[in-house]
Amino acid sequence: MFKAVIFDFDGTVCDTGEGIKESTRYALDSAGIEYDKSEDMSFVIGPPLLIMFQEHYGVSASEAEELVKKYREHYTNTGVFKSVMYDGVAELLSLLKSDGFLLGIASSKPKKYVELLLERFDILQLFDSVCAVDFKVDCEPKQSIISRCINELNITAGEALVVGDRAYDISGAADNGAKSAGVLWGYGNKFEFIESGADFIAEKPFDIEAIALGLYEQTEAVNGIYNGRIITVHCDDITLCNGDTSKRECVDHPGGVAVIGITDDEEILLVRQFRYPYKEVIYEIPAGKVEKGEDPFETGKREFKEECGAVADNYFSLGEIYPSPGYTSEIIRLYGATGIHFEEQELDEDEFLEIKKMKLTEIVDRIMSGEIKDAKTVAAVFKLKEMLSRNDLS
């Protein structure tokens, strides 16, 4: 469906807000223009500066030009360097390139600043086209900038997905006949995107890859069914990428942490306990759920101590797994542990389990025979086995 993804810059790729707001205040102060100093000023991010100064501060076009000069005086030397990339965007860009998409930038920011920041964050090489404005044409409409980018990428408008955080990006895409996605990690909001006619609304960067691939499912309504002590169950109305509607049953879970500890005798700590949903006694590595606001790493150390009475000198990450992505949002973070010594167990009142120690080879045999079935244990065992083979316990 799409051949290219065209990104807005401010509020989409980079959080440039602090420098833009600071430079705006500098320009207003230099001109002696009164304004509410407690105001958030997020409205200054996105539109061309000439238009913004005229619309929000009631100045003439010539006065706005002088304000822009003062703004850039501060932004060039100070403000631009206060920019940071949004978490996950660099990874998203790399994924899109590996998926075969062309990448473009369509920004109302001067091209000098855009390229400076793209180079600073080492992502300039990922883009096939960078379209922005120059200092002489500061109020070029977003529609025109997006059109230039589409032409430079040598695609049709229907082959472009335009991604941005403000209504200017959404309407600019529509005026060109391109699809658009509004992002919620920038300075826009869901109501702004609905009013401006966004085709998609993305909550996190990796949603953009799903949209570009034609795999995204847009939530339209969340219909609660059950709210328990640990889980929440809901059945949601969704819209598929082809416009069809459907429903998704989902179990929300706060997430868990599991720790696979290997002793100085090269034995793995396991627990055996009765698991009610399966009506079985099963082998697992020690694990538990993340409490609200708790750092998952602290969860892992706590559960290791509570279930096994074990404290480790060294912990290392084994990544995370999605145990059953077809119906639950649960994420399990895995950690390894070495340098283990033992203290007292601290089991919950309703928690009954038995500690077992096994050699890694025996656990692998029991996994392969089907005796050990717990998913997090299987994943952790084979991840640890691979790390040991690489001599990479760090």
Short mmCIF file of C-alpha atoms in Angstrom, two decimals:
data_model
loop_
_atom_site.label_atom_id
_atom_site.label_comp_id
_atom_site.label_asym_id
_atom_site.label_seq_id
_atom_site.Cartn_x
_atom_site.Cartn_y
_atom_site.Cartn_z
CA MET A 1 0.00 0.00 0.00
CA PHE A 2 2.64 2.54 1.06
CA LYS A 3 6.09 2.97 -0.47
CA ALA A 4 7.24 5.87 1.71
CA VAL A 5 6.78 7.33 5.16
CA ILE A 6 7.12 11.12 5.41
CA PHE A 7 7.75 12.52 8.88
CA ASP A 8 7.17 15.94 10.33
CA PHE A 9 10.18 16.90 12.47
CA ASP A 10 9.34 19.04 15.52
CA GLY A 11 7.17 17.03 17.90
CA THR A 12 7.38 13.89 15.77
CA VAL A 13 11.01 12.88 15.31
CA CYS A 14 12.53 15.28 17.83
CA ASP A 15 11.25 17.01 20.93
CA THR A 16 12.46 20.49 20.12
CA GLY A 17 9.93 22.15 22.39
CA GLU A 18 12.19 23.56 25.09
CA GLY A 19 14.46 25.39 22.64
CA ILE A 20 11.56 26.69 20.54
CA LYS A 21 9.65 28.03 23.54
CA GLU A 22 12.75 29.60 25.05
CA SER A 23 13.65 31.27 21.75
CA THR A 24 10.08 32.55 21.35
CA ARG A 25 10.20 34.14 24.79
CA TYR A 26 13.59 35.66 23.95
CA ALA A 27 12.14 37.27 20.81
CA LEU A 28 9.08 38.61 22.64
CA ASP A 29 11.18 39.97 25.51
CA SER A 30 13.59 41.63 23.06
CA ALA A 31 10.67 43.43 21.39
CA GLY A 32 9.04 44.38 24.69
CA ILE A 33 5.86 42.46 23.88
CA GLU A 34 3.83 41.49 26.92
CA TYR A 35 2.68 37.88 27.23
CA ASP A 36 1.60 35.42 29.90
CA LYS A 37 4.89 34.08 31.22
CA SER A 38 3.10 31.15 32.91
CA GLU A 39 1.67 29.98 29.57
CA ASP A 40 2.88 26.59 28.29
CA MET A 41 3.30 27.97 24.74
CA SER A 42 3.01 24.57 23.04
CA PHE A 43 1.04 26.33 20.29
CA VAL A 44 4.30 27.85 18.96
CA ILE A 45 5.52 24.41 17.89
CA GLY A 46 4.46 23.44 14.38
CA PRO A 47 3.22 26.49 12.46
CA PRO A 48 5.55 28.81 10.50
CA LEU A 49 7.01 31.46 12.82
CA LEU A 50 5.79 34.42 10.74
CA ILE A 51 2.22 33.18 10.94
CA MET A 52 2.47 32.19 14.60
CA PHE A 53 3.71 35.59 15.75
CA GLN A 54 0.98 37.40 13.80
CA GLU A 55 -1.87 35.12 14.87
CA HIS A 56 -1.03 34.82 18.57
CA TYR A 57 0.53 38.18 19.34
CA GLY A 58 -1.32 40.48 16.97
CA VAL A 59 1.79 41.96 15.34
CA SER A 60 2.12 43.14 11.76
CA ALA A 61 3.95 41.17 9.08
CA SER A 62 6.99 43.45 9.32
CA GLU A 63 7.02 43.19 13.12
CA ALA A 64 6.75 39.41 12.83
CA GLU A 65 9.80 39.39 10.55
CA GLU A 66 11.82 41.19 13.22
CA LEU A 67 10.60 38.74 15.86
CA VAL A 68 11.70 35.84 13.66
CA LYS A 69 15.19 37.37 13.39
CA LYS A 70 15.42 37.65 17.18
CA TYR A 71 14.06 34.13 17.59
CA ARG A 72 16.75 32.73 15.31
CA GLU A 73 19.44 34.74 17.01
CA HIS A 74 18.76 32.76 20.18
CA TYR A 75 17.76 29.46 18.57
CA THR A 76 20.90 29.17 16.42
CA ASN A 77 23.27 29.61 19.34
CA THR A 78 21.32 27.99 22.17
CA GLY A 79 17.81 26.68 21.50
CA VAL A 80 18.62 24.13 18.81
CA PHE A 81 20.94 22.24 21.14
CA LYS A 82 18.18 21.61 23.68
CA SER A 83 16.48 19.13 21.35
CA VAL A 84 16.18 15.42 22.17
CA MET A 85 14.95 12.48 20.11
CA TYR A 86 11.77 10.78 21.20
CA ASP A 87 12.29 7.31 22.65
CA GLY A 88 11.81 4.60 20.05
CA VAL A 89 11.98 6.85 16.96
CA ALA A 90 15.51 5.88 15.93
CA GLU A 91 14.57 2.20 16.20
CA LEU A 92 11.38 2.86 14.21
CA LEU A 93 13.33 4.53 11.40
CA SER A 94 15.76 1.61 11.19
CA LEU A 95 12.88 -0.86 11.06
CA LEU A 96 11.13 1.06 8.29
CA LYS A 97 14.32 1.11 6.22
CA SER A 98 14.79 -2.63 6.72
CA ASP A 99 11.15 -3.09 5.64
CA GLY A 100 12.05 -1.36 2.37
CA PHE A 101 10.27 1.98 2.84
CA LEU A 102 11.58 5.29 1.54
CA LEU A 103 11.84 7.88 4.30
CA GLY A 104 11.30 11.61 4.05
CA ILE A 105 11.13 14.71 6.23
CA ALA A 106 8.58 17.47 5.57
CA SER A 107 9.17 20.24 8.10
CA SER A 108 8.31 23.91 8.51
CA LYS A 109 11.65 24.27 10.30
CA PRO A 110 14.62 25.73 8.37
CA LYS A 111 16.48 22.94 6.62
CA LYS A 112 19.75 24.02 8.22
CA TYR A 113 18.39 23.18 11.69
CA VAL A 114 16.71 19.95 10.59
CA GLU A 115 19.86 18.55 9.00
CA LEU A 116 22.01 19.71 11.90
CA LEU A 117 19.86 17.73 14.34
CA LEU A 118 19.53 14.70 12.07
CA GLU A 119 23.32 14.57 11.88
CA ARG A 120 23.66 15.12 15.62
CA PHE A 121 21.45 12.12 16.32
CA ASP A 122 23.13 10.07 13.57
CA ILE A 123 19.96 9.42 11.55
CA LEU A 124 20.43 11.73 8.53
CA GLN A 125 21.63 8.79 6.42
CA LEU A 126 18.29 7.03 6.90
CA PHE A 127 16.34 9.68 4.97
CA ASP A 128 15.95 9.70 1.21
CA SER A 129 14.60 13.25 1.17
CA VAL A 130 14.72 16.14 3.63
CA CYS A 131 12.30 18.92 2.68
CA ALA A 132 12.12 21.96 4.89
CA VAL A 133 12.15 25.74 4.44
CA ASP A 134 14.96 28.22 3.92
CA PHE A 135 15.37 31.48 5.79
CA LYS A 136 13.93 33.48 2.87
CA VAL A 137 10.68 31.50 2.54
CA ASP A 138 9.65 31.06 6.15
CA CYS A 139 5.89 30.65 5.73
CA GLU A 140 5.66 27.95 3.05
CA PRO A 141 2.43 25.98 3.65
CA LYS A 142 2.78 22.43 4.94
CA GLN A 143 0.86 21.22 1.89
CA SER A 144 3.62 22.59 -0.37
CA ILE A 145 6.44 21.08 1.72
CA ILE A 146 4.79 17.64 1.69
CA SER A 147 4.22 17.95 -2.06
CA ARG A 148 7.93 18.67 -2.61
CA CYS A 149 8.87 15.65 -0.53
CA ILE A 150 6.52 13.37 -2.48
CA ASN A 151 8.09 14.58 -5.73
CA GLU A 152 11.65 14.12 -4.45
CA LEU A 153 10.84 10.57 -3.39
CA ASN A 154 9.43 9.94 -6.90
CA ILE A 155 6.18 8.42 -5.62
CA THR A 156 2.50 9.21 -5.94
CA ALA A 157 0.59 10.81 -3.07
CA GLY A 158 -1.35 7.59 -2.58
CA GLU A 159 1.92 5.77 -1.87
CA ALA A 160 2.87 8.12 0.99
CA LEU A 161 2.03 7.94 4.68
CA VAL A 162 2.49 11.35 6.33
CA VAL A 163 3.28 11.25 10.04
CA GLY A 164 2.98 14.31 12.27
CA ASP A 165 1.89 15.66 15.62
CA ARG A 166 -0.27 18.64 14.60
CA ALA A 167 -3.33 19.39 12.46
CA TYR A 168 -1.06 21.17 9.93
CA ASP A 169 0.51 17.80 9.08
CA ILE A 170 -2.83 16.05 8.76
CA SER A 171 -4.47 18.70 6.56
CA GLY A 172 -1.28 19.05 4.49
CA ALA A 173 -1.39 15.31 3.77
CA ALA A 174 -5.10 15.43 2.87
CA ASP A 175 -4.57 18.38 0.52
CA ASN A 176 -2.05 16.24 -1.37
CA GLY A 177 -4.27 13.14 -1.39
CA ALA A 178 -2.00 11.25 1.02
CA LYS A 179 -2.93 9.22 4.09
CA SER A 180 -1.90 10.54 7.49
CA ALA A 181 -1.12 9.37 11.01
CA GLY A 182 -1.27 11.67 14.02
CA VAL A 183 1.16 10.81 16.83
CA LEU A 184 0.29 11.23 20.49
CA TRP A 185 3.85 11.52 21.80
CA GLY A 186 4.25 15.06 20.37
CA TYR A 187 2.30 18.26 20.93
CA GLY A 188 -1.03 17.35 19.35
CA ASN A 189 -3.89 15.37 20.86
CA LYS A 190 -6.50 12.87 19.80
CA PHE A 191 -9.28 15.47 19.41
CA GLU A 192 -7.10 17.60 17.15
CA PHE A 193 -6.42 14.58 14.93
CA ILE A 194 -10.07 13.55 14.78
CA GLU A 195 -11.16 17.09 13.86
CA SER A 196 -8.48 17.41 11.18
CA GLY A 197 -9.35 14.02 9.65
CA ALA A 198 -6.32 11.88 10.47
CA ASP A 199 -6.58 8.42 8.93
CA PHE A 200 -4.74 6.84 11.87
CA ILE A 201 -3.78 7.81 15.42
CA ALA A 202 -0.57 6.31 16.80
CA GLU A 203 0.11 6.02 20.52
CA LYS A 204 3.73 4.87 20.24
CA PRO A 205 6.43 4.94 17.54
CA PHE A 206 6.18 1.26 16.60
CA ASP A 207 2.50 1.80 15.67
CA ILE A 208 3.80 3.65 12.60
CA GLU A 209 5.51 0.52 11.27
CA ALA A 210 2.28 -1.46 11.68
CA ILE A 211 0.33 1.26 9.83
CA ALA A 212 2.87 1.43 7.00
CA LEU A 213 2.79 -2.36 6.61
CA GLY A 214 -1.02 -2.41 6.52
CA LEU A 215 -1.26 -4.41 9.75
CA TYR A 216 -2.46 -1.80 12.25
CA GLU A 217 -5.67 -2.16 14.25
CA GLN A 218 -7.13 1.15 15.47
CA THR A 219 -9.01 1.06 18.79
CA GLU A 220 -12.38 2.79 18.51
CA ALA A 221 -13.98 1.85 21.84
CA VAL A 222 -12.86 -0.01 24.98
CA ASN A 223 -15.72 -1.99 26.52
CA GLY A 224 -14.96 -3.10 30.06
CA ILE A 225 -16.03 -6.56 31.23
CA TYR A 226 -14.17 -7.29 34.45
CA ASN A 227 -11.79 -5.37 36.70
CA GLY A 228 -10.03 -7.71 39.15
CA ARG A 229 -7.21 -7.51 41.66
CA ILE A 230 -4.59 -8.32 39.01
CA ILE A 231 -6.21 -8.38 35.57
CA THR A 232 -8.68 -6.27 33.61
CA VAL A 233 -10.77 -7.83 30.83
CA HIS A 234 -12.28 -5.82 27.99
CA CYS A 235 -13.75 -6.41 24.53
CA ASP A 236 -12.83 -3.58 22.15
CA ASP A 237 -14.27 -2.30 18.90
CA ILE A 238 -11.50 -1.87 16.32
CA THR A 239 -11.00 -0.72 12.75
CA LEU A 240 -8.63 -2.68 10.53
CA CYS A 241 -6.30 -1.04 8.02
CA ASN A 242 -8.71 -1.88 5.18
CA GLY A 243 -11.53 -0.03 6.94
CA ASP A 244 -13.42 -3.12 8.13
CA THR A 245 -14.48 -3.31 11.77
CA SER A 246 -14.02 -6.15 14.24
CA LYS A 247 -13.70 -6.90 17.96
CA ARG A 248 -10.76 -7.91 20.12
CA GLU A 249 -10.98 -9.57 23.52
CA CYS A 250 -8.07 -8.47 25.72
CA VAL A 251 -6.70 -9.16 29.19
CA ASP A 252 -4.61 -6.34 30.64
CA HIS A 253 -1.90 -7.44 33.07
CA PRO A 254 0.62 -5.25 34.95
CA GLY A 255 3.49 -7.43 33.72
CA GLY A 256 5.85 -9.79 35.44
CA VAL A 257 9.52 -10.46 36.08
CA ALA A 258 11.33 -13.80 36.24
CA VAL A 259 14.87 -14.56 37.42
CA ILE A 260 16.98 -17.55 36.40
CA GLY A 261 19.75 -17.93 38.96
CA ILE A 262 22.82 -20.10 38.47
CA THR A 263 24.76 -21.08 41.59
CA ASP A 264 28.51 -21.47 42.00
CA ASP A 265 27.88 -25.24 41.62
CA GLU A 266 26.34 -24.48 38.18
CA GLU A 267 22.83 -25.38 39.31
CA ILE A 268 19.68 -23.52 38.36
CA LEU A 269 17.13 -22.50 41.00
CA LEU A 270 13.59 -23.66 40.21
CA VAL A 271 10.37 -23.65 42.18
CA ARG A 272 7.59 -26.25 42.03
CA GLN A 273 4.08 -25.07 42.76
CA PHE A 274 0.45 -25.87 42.03
CA ARG A 275 -0.93 -23.68 39.26
CA TYR A 276 -4.70 -23.48 39.53
CA PRO A 277 -5.60 -22.74 35.87
CA TYR A 278 -3.85 -25.97 34.77
CA LYS A 279 -4.61 -27.94 37.96
CA GLU A 280 -0.98 -29.11 37.91
CA VAL A 281 2.22 -28.90 39.88
CA ILE A 282 4.76 -27.40 37.50
CA TYR A 283 8.42 -26.34 37.44
CA GLU A 284 9.19 -22.63 37.01
CA ILE A 285 11.94 -20.17 37.63
CA PRO A 286 11.03 -17.71 40.44
CA ALA A 287 8.79 -14.91 39.19
CA GLY A 288 6.16 -12.39 40.21
CA LYS A 289 4.08 -9.47 39.01
CA VAL A 290 5.24 -5.88 38.90
CA GLU A 291 3.53 -3.72 41.50
CA LYS A 292 2.18 -0.34 40.40
CA GLY A 293 5.05 2.12 39.97
CA GLU A 294 7.69 -0.51 40.72
CA ASP A 295 10.91 -0.82 38.73
CA PRO A 296 10.81 -4.30 37.11
CA PHE A 297 14.44 -4.90 38.13
CA GLU A 298 13.47 -4.33 41.77
CA THR A 299 10.53 -6.71 41.27
CA GLY A 300 12.93 -9.42 40.11
CA LYS A 301 15.25 -9.02 43.08
CA ARG A 302 12.30 -9.02 45.47
CA GLU A 303 10.71 -12.15 44.03
CA PHE A 304 14.05 -13.99 43.92
CA LYS A 305 14.50 -13.26 47.61
CA GLU A 306 10.90 -14.01 48.62
CA GLU A 307 10.52 -17.31 46.73
CA CYS A 308 14.02 -18.75 47.02
CA GLY A 309 15.58 -16.76 49.84
CA ALA A 310 18.24 -15.94 47.25
CA VAL A 311 20.27 -12.75 46.87
CA ALA A 312 22.65 -12.28 43.94
CA ASP A 313 25.80 -10.21 43.58
CA ASN A 314 25.24 -9.86 39.84
CA TYR A 315 22.07 -9.52 37.78
CA PHE A 316 21.92 -9.24 33.99
CA SER A 317 19.08 -8.74 31.54
CA LEU A 318 17.81 -11.54 29.31
CA GLY A 319 15.32 -9.27 27.56
CA GLU A 320 11.56 -9.58 27.64
CA ILE A 321 8.90 -11.89 26.21
CA TYR A 322 5.22 -11.63 25.26
CA PRO A 323 3.80 -14.87 26.75
CA SER A 324 0.50 -14.88 24.84
CA PRO A 325 0.11 -11.90 22.48
CA GLY A 326 -3.18 -13.15 21.05
CA TYR A 327 -5.18 -11.98 24.06
CA THR A 328 -3.05 -10.39 26.80
CA SER A 329 -0.88 -7.29 27.13
CA GLU A 330 1.39 -8.98 29.68
CA ILE A 331 5.14 -8.47 29.28
CA ILE A 332 7.60 -10.63 31.25
CA ARG A 333 11.09 -9.23 31.82
CA LEU A 334 13.77 -11.87 32.23
CA TYR A 335 16.94 -11.57 34.32
CA GLY A 336 19.84 -13.87 35.03
CA ALA A 337 21.64 -13.94 38.37
CA THR A 338 25.06 -15.12 39.55
CA GLY A 339 27.05 -14.85 42.77
CA ILE A 340 24.12 -16.25 44.76
CA HIS A 341 23.90 -16.54 48.54
CA PHE A 342 20.90 -17.51 50.62
CA GLU A 343 18.83 -15.88 53.33
CA GLU A 344 15.30 -16.54 54.65
CA GLN A 345 12.34 -17.06 52.30
CA GLU A 346 9.52 -14.52 52.57
CA LEU A 347 6.52 -16.28 51.00
CA ASP A 348 3.04 -14.76 50.84
CA GLU A 349 0.37 -16.28 53.08
CA ASP A 350 -1.30 -18.03 50.13
CA GLU A 351 1.96 -19.08 48.48
CA PHE A 352 3.20 -22.65 48.81
CA LEU A 353 6.15 -23.86 46.79
CA GLU A 354 9.16 -26.14 46.81
CA ILE A 355 12.69 -25.07 45.79
CA LYS A 356 14.58 -27.35 43.43
CA LYS A 357 18.13 -27.15 42.06
CA MET A 358 19.00 -28.70 38.70
CA LYS A 359 21.87 -28.70 36.27
CA LEU A 360 21.18 -26.76 33.11
CA THR A 361 21.57 -29.88 30.97
CA GLU A 362 18.92 -31.70 33.01
CA ILE A 363 16.49 -28.79 32.67
CA VAL A 364 17.02 -28.76 28.89
CA ASP A 365 16.30 -32.52 28.79
CA ARG A 366 13.10 -32.02 30.79
CA ILE A 367 12.02 -29.19 28.51
CA MET A 368 12.61 -31.30 25.41
CA SER A 369 10.72 -34.25 26.91
CA GLY A 370 7.75 -31.97 27.65
CA GLU A 371 7.98 -32.22 31.42
CA ILE A 372 8.82 -28.51 31.86
CA LYS A 373 6.26 -26.45 29.94
CA ASP A 374 6.27 -23.00 31.51
CA ALA A 375 6.98 -20.48 28.72
CA LYS A 376 9.05 -17.99 30.69
CA THR A 377 11.21 -20.82 32.05
CA VAL A 378 11.77 -22.31 28.61
CA ALA A 379 12.71 -18.90 27.17
CA ALA A 380 15.05 -18.02 30.03
CA VAL A 381 16.77 -21.43 29.98
CA PHE A 382 17.60 -21.27 26.28
CA LYS A 383 18.64 -17.62 26.45
CA LEU A 384 20.97 -18.42 29.36
CA LYS A 385 22.30 -21.49 27.55
CA GLU A 386 23.13 -19.37 24.51
CA MET A 387 24.81 -16.68 26.59
CA LEU A 388 26.92 -19.31 28.36
CA SER A 389 27.99 -20.75 25.01
CA ARG A 390 29.12 -17.26 24.00
CA ASN A 391 30.79 -16.64 27.37
CA ASP A 392 28.66 -13.50 27.59
CA LEU A 393 27.22 -13.34 31.10
CA SER A 394 27.17 -9.57 31.58
#
